[in-house]
Short mmCIF file of C-alpha atoms in Angstrom, two decimals:
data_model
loop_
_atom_site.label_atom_id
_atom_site.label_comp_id
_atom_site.label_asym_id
_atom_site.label_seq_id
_atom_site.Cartn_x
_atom_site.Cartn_y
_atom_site.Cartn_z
CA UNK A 1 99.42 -32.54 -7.90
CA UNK A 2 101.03 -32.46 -4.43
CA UNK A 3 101.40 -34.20 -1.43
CA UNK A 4 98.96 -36.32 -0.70
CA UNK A 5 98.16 -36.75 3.11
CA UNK A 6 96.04 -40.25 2.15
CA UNK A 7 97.15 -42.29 -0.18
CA UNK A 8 94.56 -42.70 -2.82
CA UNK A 9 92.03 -45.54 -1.48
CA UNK A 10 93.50 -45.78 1.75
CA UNK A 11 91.36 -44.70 4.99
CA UNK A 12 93.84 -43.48 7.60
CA UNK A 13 93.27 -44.26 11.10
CA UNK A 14 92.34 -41.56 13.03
CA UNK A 15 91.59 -39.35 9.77
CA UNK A 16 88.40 -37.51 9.78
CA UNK A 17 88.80 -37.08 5.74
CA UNK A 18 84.96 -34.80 5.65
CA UNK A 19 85.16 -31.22 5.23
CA UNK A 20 83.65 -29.23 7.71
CA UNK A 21 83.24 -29.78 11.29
CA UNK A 22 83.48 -32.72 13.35
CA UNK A 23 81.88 -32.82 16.55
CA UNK A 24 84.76 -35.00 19.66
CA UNK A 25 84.43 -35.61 23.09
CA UNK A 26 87.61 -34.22 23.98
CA UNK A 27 89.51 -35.23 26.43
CA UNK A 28 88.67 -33.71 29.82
CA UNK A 29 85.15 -34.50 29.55
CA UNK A 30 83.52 -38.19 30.30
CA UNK A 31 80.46 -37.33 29.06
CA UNK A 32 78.44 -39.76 26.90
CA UNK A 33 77.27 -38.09 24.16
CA UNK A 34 73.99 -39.93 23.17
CA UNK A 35 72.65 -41.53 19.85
CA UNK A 36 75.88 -40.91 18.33
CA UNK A 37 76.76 -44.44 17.04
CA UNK A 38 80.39 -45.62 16.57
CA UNK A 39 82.54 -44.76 13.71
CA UNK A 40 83.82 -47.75 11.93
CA UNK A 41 86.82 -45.59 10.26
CA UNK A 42 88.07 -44.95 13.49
CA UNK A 43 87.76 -48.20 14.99
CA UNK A 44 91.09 -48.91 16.30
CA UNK A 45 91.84 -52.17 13.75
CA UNK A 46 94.72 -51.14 11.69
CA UNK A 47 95.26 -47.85 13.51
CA UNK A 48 98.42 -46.48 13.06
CA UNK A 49 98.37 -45.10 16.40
CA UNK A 50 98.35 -48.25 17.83
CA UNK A 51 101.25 -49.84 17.13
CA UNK A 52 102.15 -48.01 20.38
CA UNK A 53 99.16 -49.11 22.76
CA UNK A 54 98.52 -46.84 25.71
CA UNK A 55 99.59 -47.48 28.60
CA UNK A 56 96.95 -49.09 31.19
CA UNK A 57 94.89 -46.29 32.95
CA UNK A 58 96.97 -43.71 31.51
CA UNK A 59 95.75 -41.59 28.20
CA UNK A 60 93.04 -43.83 27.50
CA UNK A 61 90.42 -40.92 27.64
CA UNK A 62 92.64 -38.42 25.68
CA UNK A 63 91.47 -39.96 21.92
CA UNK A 64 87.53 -41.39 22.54
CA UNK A 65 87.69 -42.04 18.78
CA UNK A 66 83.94 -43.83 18.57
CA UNK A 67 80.92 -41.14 19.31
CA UNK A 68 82.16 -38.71 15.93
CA UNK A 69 79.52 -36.98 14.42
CA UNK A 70 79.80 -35.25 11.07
CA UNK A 71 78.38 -32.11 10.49
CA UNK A 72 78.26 -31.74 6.52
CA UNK A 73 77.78 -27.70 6.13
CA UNK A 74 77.84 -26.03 2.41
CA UNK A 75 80.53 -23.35 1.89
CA UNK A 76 79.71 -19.82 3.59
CA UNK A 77 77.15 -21.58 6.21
CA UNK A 78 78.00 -20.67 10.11
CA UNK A 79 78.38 -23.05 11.66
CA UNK A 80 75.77 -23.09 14.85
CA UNK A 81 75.03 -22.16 17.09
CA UNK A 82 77.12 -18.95 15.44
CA UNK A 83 77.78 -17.37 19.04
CA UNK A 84 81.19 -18.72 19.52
CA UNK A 85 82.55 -15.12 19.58
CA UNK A 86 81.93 -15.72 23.40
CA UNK A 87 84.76 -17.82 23.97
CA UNK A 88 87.54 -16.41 22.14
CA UNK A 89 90.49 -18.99 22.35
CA UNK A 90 88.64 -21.24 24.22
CA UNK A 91 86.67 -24.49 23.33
CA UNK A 92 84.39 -22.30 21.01
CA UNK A 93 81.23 -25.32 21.44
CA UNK A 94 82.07 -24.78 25.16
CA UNK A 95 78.80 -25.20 25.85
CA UNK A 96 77.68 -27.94 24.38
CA UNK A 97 77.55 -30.93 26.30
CA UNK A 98 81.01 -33.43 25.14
CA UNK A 99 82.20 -30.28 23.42
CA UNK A 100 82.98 -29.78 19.66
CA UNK A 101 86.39 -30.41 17.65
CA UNK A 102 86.52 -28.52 14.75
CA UNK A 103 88.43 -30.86 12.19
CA UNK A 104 89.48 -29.95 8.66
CA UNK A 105 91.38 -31.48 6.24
CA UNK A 106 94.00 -29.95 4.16
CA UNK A 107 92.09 -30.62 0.92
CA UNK A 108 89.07 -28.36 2.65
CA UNK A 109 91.68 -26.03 3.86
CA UNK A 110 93.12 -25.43 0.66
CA UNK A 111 89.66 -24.74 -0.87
CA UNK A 112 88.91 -22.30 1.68
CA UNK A 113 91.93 -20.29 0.30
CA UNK A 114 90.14 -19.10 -2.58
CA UNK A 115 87.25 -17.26 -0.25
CA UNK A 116 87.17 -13.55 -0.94
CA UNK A 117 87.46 -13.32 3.16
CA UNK A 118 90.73 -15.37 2.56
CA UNK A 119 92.65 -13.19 0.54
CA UNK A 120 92.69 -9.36 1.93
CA UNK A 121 95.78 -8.82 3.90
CA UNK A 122 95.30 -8.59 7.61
CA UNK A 123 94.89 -4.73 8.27
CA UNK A 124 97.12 -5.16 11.42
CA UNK A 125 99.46 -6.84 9.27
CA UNK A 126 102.92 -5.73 10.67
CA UNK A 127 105.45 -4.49 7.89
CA UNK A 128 108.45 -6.89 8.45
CA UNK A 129 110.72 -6.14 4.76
CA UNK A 130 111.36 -9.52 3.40
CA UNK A 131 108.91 -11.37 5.66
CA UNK A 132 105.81 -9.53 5.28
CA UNK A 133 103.79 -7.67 2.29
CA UNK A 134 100.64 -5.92 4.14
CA UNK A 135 100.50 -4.55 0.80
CA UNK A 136 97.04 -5.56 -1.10
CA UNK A 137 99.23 -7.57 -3.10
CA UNK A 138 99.44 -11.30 -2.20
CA UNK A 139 103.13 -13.01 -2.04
CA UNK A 140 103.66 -16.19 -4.42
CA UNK A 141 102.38 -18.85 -2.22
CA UNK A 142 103.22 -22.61 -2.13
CA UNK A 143 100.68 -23.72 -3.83
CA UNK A 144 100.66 -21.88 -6.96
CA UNK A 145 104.43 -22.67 -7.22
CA UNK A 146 104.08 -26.41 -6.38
CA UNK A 147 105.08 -27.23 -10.06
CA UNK A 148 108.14 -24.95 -10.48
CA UNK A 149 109.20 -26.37 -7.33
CA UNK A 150 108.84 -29.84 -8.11
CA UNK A 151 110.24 -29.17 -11.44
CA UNK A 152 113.06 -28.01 -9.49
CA UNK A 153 113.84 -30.63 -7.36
CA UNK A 154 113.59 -33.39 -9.87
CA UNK A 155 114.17 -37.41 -9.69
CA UNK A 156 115.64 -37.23 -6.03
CA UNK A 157 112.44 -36.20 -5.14
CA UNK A 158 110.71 -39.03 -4.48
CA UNK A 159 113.44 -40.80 -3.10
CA UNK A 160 112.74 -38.44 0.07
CA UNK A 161 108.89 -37.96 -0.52
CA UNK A 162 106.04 -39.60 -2.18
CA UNK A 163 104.29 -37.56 -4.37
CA UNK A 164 100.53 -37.82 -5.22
CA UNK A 165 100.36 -37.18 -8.97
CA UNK B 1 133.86 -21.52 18.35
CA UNK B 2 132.77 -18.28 20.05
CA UNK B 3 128.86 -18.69 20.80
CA UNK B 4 126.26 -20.49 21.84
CA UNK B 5 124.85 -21.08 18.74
CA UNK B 6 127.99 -23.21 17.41
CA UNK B 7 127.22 -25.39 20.31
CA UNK B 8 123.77 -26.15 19.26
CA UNK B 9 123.97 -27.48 15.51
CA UNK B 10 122.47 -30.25 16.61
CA UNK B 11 119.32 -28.25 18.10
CA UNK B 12 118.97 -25.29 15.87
CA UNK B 13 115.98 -25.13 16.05
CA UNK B 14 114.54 -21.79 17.09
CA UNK B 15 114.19 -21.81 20.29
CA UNK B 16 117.48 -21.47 21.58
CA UNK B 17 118.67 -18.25 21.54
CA UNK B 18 116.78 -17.04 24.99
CA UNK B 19 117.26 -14.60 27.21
CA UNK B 20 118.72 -14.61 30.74
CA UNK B 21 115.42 -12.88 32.08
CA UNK B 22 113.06 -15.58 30.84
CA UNK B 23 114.23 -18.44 33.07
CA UNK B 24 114.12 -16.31 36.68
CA UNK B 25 111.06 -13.88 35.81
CA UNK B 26 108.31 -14.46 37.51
CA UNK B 27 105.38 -16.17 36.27
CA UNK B 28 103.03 -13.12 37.38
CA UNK B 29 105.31 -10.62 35.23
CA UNK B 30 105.25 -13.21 32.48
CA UNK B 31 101.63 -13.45 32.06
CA UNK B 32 100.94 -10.13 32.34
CA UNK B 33 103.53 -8.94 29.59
CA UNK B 34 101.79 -11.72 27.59
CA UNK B 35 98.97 -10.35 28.04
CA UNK B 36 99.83 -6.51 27.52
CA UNK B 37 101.64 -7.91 24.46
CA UNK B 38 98.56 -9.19 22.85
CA UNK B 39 96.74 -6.43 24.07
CA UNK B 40 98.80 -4.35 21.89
CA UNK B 41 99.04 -6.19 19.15
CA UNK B 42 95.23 -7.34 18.74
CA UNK B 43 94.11 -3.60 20.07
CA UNK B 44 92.54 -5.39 22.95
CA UNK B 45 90.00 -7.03 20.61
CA UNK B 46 89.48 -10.38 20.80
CA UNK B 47 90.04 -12.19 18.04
CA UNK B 48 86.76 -13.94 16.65
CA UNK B 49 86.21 -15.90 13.59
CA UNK B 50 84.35 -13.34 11.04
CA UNK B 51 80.84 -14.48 9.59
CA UNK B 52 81.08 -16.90 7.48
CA UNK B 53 84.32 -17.65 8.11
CA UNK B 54 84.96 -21.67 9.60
CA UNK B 55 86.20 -21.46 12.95
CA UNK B 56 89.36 -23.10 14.22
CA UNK B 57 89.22 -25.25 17.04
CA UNK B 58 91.86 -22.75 18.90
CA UNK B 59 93.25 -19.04 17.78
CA UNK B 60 96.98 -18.80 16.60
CA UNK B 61 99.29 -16.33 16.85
CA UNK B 62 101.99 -16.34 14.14
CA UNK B 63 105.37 -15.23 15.13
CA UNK B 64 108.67 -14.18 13.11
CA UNK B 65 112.33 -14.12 14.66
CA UNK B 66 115.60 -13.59 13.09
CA UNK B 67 119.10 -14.20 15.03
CA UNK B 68 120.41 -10.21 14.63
CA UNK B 69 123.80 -10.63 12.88
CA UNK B 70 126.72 -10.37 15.13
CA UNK B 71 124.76 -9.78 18.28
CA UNK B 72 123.48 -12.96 18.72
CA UNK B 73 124.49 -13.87 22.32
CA UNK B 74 123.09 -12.21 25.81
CA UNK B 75 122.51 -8.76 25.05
CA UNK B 76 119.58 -9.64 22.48
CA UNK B 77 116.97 -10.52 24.31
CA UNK B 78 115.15 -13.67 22.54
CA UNK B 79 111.84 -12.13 23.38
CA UNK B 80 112.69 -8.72 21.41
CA UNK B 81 114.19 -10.74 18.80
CA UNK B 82 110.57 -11.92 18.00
CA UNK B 83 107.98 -10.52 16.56
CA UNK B 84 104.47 -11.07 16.62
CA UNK B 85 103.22 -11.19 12.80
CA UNK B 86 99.32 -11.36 13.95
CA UNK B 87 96.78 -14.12 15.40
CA UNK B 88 93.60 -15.42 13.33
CA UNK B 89 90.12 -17.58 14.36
CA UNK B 90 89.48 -18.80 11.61
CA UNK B 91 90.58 -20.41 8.36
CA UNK B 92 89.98 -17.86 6.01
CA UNK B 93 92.18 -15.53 8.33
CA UNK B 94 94.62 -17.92 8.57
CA UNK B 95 94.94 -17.56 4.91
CA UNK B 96 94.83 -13.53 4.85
CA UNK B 97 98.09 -14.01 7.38
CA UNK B 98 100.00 -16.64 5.22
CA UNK B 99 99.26 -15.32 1.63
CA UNK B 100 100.85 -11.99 2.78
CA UNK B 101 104.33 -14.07 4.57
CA UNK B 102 106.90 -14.85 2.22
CA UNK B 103 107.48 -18.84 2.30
CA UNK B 104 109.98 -20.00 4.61
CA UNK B 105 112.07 -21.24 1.73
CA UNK B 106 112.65 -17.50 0.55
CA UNK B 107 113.70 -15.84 3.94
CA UNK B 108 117.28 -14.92 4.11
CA UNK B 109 119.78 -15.47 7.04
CA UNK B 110 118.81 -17.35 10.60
CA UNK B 111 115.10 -17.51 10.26
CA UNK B 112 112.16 -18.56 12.27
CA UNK B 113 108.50 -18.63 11.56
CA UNK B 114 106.45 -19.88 14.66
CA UNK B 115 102.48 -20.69 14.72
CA UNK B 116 101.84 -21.16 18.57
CA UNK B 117 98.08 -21.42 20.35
CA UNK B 118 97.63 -17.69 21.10
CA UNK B 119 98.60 -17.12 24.55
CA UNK B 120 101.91 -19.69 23.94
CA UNK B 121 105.04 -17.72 23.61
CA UNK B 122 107.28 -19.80 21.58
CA UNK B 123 109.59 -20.35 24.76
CA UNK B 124 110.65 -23.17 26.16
CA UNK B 125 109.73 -21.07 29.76
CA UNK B 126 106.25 -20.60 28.97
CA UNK B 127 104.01 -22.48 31.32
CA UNK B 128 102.37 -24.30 28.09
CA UNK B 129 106.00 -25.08 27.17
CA UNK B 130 107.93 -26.32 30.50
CA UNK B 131 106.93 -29.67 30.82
CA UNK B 132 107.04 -30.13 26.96
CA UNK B 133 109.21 -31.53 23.84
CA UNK B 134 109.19 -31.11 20.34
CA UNK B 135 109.47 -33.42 17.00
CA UNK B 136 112.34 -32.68 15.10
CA UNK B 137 112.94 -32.73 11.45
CA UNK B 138 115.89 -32.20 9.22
CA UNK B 139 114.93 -31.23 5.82
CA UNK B 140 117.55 -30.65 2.93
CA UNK B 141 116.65 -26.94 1.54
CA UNK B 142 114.17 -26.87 -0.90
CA UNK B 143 111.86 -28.84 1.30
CA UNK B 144 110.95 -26.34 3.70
CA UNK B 145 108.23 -24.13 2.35
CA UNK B 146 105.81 -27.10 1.56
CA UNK B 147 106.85 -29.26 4.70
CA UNK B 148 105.81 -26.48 6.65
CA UNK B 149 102.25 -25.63 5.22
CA UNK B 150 101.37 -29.25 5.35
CA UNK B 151 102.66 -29.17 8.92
CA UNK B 152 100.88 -26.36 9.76
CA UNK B 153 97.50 -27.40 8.02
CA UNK B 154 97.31 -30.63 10.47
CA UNK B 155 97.79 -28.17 13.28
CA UNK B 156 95.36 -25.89 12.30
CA UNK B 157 93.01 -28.72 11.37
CA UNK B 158 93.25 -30.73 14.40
CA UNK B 159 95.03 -33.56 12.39
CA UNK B 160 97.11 -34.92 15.39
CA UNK B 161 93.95 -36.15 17.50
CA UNK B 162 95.76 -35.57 20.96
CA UNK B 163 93.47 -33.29 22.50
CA UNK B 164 95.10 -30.02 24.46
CA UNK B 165 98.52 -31.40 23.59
CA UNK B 166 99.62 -29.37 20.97
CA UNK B 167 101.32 -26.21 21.30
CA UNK B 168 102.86 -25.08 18.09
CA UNK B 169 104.86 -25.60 15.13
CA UNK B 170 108.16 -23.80 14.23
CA UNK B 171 110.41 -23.87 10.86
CA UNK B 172 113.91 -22.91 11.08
CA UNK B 173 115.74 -21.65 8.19
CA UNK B 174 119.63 -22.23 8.61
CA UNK B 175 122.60 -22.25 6.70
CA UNK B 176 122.63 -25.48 5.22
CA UNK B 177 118.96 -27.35 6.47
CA UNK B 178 115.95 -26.58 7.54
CA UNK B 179 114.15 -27.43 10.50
CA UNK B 180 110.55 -28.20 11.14
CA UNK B 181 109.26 -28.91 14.69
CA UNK B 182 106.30 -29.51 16.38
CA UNK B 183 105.92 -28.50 20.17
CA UNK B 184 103.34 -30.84 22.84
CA UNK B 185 103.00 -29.96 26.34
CA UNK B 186 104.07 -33.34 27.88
CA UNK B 187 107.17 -34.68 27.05
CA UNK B 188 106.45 -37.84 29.33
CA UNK B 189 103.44 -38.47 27.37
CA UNK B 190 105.11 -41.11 25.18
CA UNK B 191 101.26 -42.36 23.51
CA UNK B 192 100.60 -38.95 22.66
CA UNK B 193 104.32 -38.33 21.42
CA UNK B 194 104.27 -41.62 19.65
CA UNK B 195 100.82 -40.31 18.26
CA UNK B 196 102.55 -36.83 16.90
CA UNK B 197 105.19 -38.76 14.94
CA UNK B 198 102.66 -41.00 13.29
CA UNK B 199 101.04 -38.09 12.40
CA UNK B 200 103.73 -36.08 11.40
CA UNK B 201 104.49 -38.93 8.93
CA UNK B 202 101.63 -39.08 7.38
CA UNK B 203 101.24 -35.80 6.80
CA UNK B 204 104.07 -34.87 5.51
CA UNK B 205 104.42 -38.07 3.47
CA UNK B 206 107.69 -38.98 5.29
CA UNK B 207 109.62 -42.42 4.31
CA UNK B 208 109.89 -44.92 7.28
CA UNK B 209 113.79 -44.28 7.75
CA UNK B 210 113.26 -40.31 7.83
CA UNK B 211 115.16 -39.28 11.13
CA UNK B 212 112.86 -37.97 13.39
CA UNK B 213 114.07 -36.52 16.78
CA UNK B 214 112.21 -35.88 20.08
CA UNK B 215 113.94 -33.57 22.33
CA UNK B 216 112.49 -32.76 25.22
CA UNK B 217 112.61 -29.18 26.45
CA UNK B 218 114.23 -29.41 29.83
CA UNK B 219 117.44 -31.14 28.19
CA UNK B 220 117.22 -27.94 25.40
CA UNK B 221 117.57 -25.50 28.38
CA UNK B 222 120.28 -27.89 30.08
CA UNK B 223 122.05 -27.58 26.88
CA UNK B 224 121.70 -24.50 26.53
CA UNK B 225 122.64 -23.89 30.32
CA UNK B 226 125.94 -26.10 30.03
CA UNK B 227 127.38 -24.35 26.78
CA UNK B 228 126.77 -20.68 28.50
CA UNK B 229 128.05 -21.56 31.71
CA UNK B 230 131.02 -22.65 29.34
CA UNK B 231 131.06 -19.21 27.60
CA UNK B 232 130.21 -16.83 30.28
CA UNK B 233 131.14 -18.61 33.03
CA UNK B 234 128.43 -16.78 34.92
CA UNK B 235 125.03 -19.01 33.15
CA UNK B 236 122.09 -17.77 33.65
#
């Protein structure tokens, strides 16, 4: 139970619903990435995005939606070529021809929550009473509360939000 | 009606209470107390996903602020107002950060949590920032705490498909809402602004007819400007 980000059945526009890591042209770089066909999920048909079409010669090269590749990775695996410590903050695939997006959805994200590496406290953690618990000791967190909080909010609910249940 | 802040109900968003200095220091001094910032905080380390941890496509810096009760005008300095909670690479750090923050629903008083790419102060000044905008959302309380995770799992997960455009994401706790905004870099980019709100929608599971506000952040600072010229007569 939660918020659902796709509606059962649906495929979004634009959504890149795998786990793990999606390899994008982005935007700066014209490159034709080769033997990559075209994604029929992201063909444009239907697209939420374009109900607002892009203006001509403007922005057109910021979303190349077709040459997606997706990389399907079991938990724990590195992804390669593993030496992205290289480029911190920068386009970690930086060199790799078209460059690399790394997409998750919030499904995947959620699972990765559970990881042991997910759930020590930062060690740098700042102490910031009432905002903070560097403490080993993790704070309630959305998720687990979900139900109390839906509980607590009641019909009016879904007036405002559609829930996934 | 005796500050700045009374002026700005309707953009309460965070981002307003800043500092004289920020708008005439140079961009040479800025950078480099960015940098000597995250120096300190990060131990001059960069910050690299772990082994076996799943890389984001860019490192985050999370960021706390809180308006300091009856100081809140000039002599507060927005930057020492706010505080940097830590940056992360990956996923699983992102986690080891938010597990260990209280939810924005449960902080007290005039609240902020920001998530900006590191290296983006969350300042309207910032070079990432100047040419920018933000979505705006109203939220009744009670909504905050999951609006904002889902908000700031697209981020994180490169939901909003519009390349470098992103900045980062801020939720304001206030009296009576919430806020939850999302900062681009070009306000004049309507596609990619049109593409934020879709997004936005979606992944927050937003009706149709939910208000939903782009501001961009040249008319903040005019705001802003106008109302302390009104105050101090002196502005900025």
């Amino acid at each position: 139970m939660g918020v659902a980000w796709n509606p059962p059945g649906t495929t979004l526009p634009g959504v890149l619903c795998g786990r793990g890591a999606v390899i994008r042209r982005p935007s700066e770089t014209r490159l034709v990435a080769s033997g990559v066909p075209p994604q029929p999920a992201l063909s444009m048909s239907a697209a939420s995005c374009c109900r607002h079409p892009l203006p001509q010669g403007q922005t057109l090269s910021r979303d190349i939606p077709a040459p997606a590749k997706r990389l399907s990775l079991p938990d724990g695996v590195p992804l390669p070529p593993g030496d992205y410590s290289t480029t911190p903050g920068g386009s970690v695939f930086g060199t790799t021809p078209g460059g690399t997006r790394f997409i998750y959805d919030r499904k995947f994200l959620m699972e990765c929550r559970n990881s042991p590496l997910a759930r020590t406290p930062p060690c740098d953690l700042p102490d910031i009473p009432g905002v903070t618990s560097p403490s080993a000791k993790e704070l309630r967190s959305e998720t687990n509360h979900a139900h109390n909080e839906e509980e607590k909010l009641g019909i009016g609910e879904e007036a405002q939000f559609d829930m996934d249940i | 009606m005796n500050n700045k802040f009374d002026a700005l109900k309707d953009d309460d968003s965070g981002d307003h209470d800043q500092n004289e200095e920020n708008g005439t220091q140079k961009d040479g001094e800025k950078e480099k107390n960015d940098r000597d910032k995250s120096q300190n905080s990060s131990k001059r380390k960069a910050v690299v996903p772990g082994p076996a941890e799943h890389p984001l496509q860019y490192n985050y810096t999370f960021w706390y602020s809180r308006r300091t009760p009856g100081r809140p005008t000039s002599s507060q300095s927005y930057e020492q107002n706010i505080k940097q909670i830590g940056t992360f690479a990956s996923v699983e750090q992102f986690w080891r950060f938010y597990s260990h923050m209280v939810r924005p629903g449960d902080l007290t008083g005039h609240s902020d949590f920001h998530l900006f790419k590191e290296g983006i102060k969350p300042m309207w000044e910032d070079d990432a920032n100047k040419n920018g905008g933000k979505w705006i959302i109203r939220l009744r309380k009670g909504l905050a705490s999951r609006c904002w995770e889902n908000l700031i799992l697209a981020m994180l997960g490169e939901q909003f498909m519009v390349g470098e455009e992103i900045c980062g994401a801020v939720v304001s706790v206030r009296f009576q809402e919430d806020i939850i905004s999302i900062w681009n870099k070009t306000a004049s980019d309507q596609a990619t602004t049109a593409r934020i709100r879709d997004t936005l929608r979606r992944v927050l599971n937003l009706p149709p007819n939910t208000i939903m506000e782009y501001k961009t952040h040249t008319d903040s600072i005019k705001a802003w400007e106008e109302f302390h010229g009104l105050v101090n007569s002196g502005g900025r």
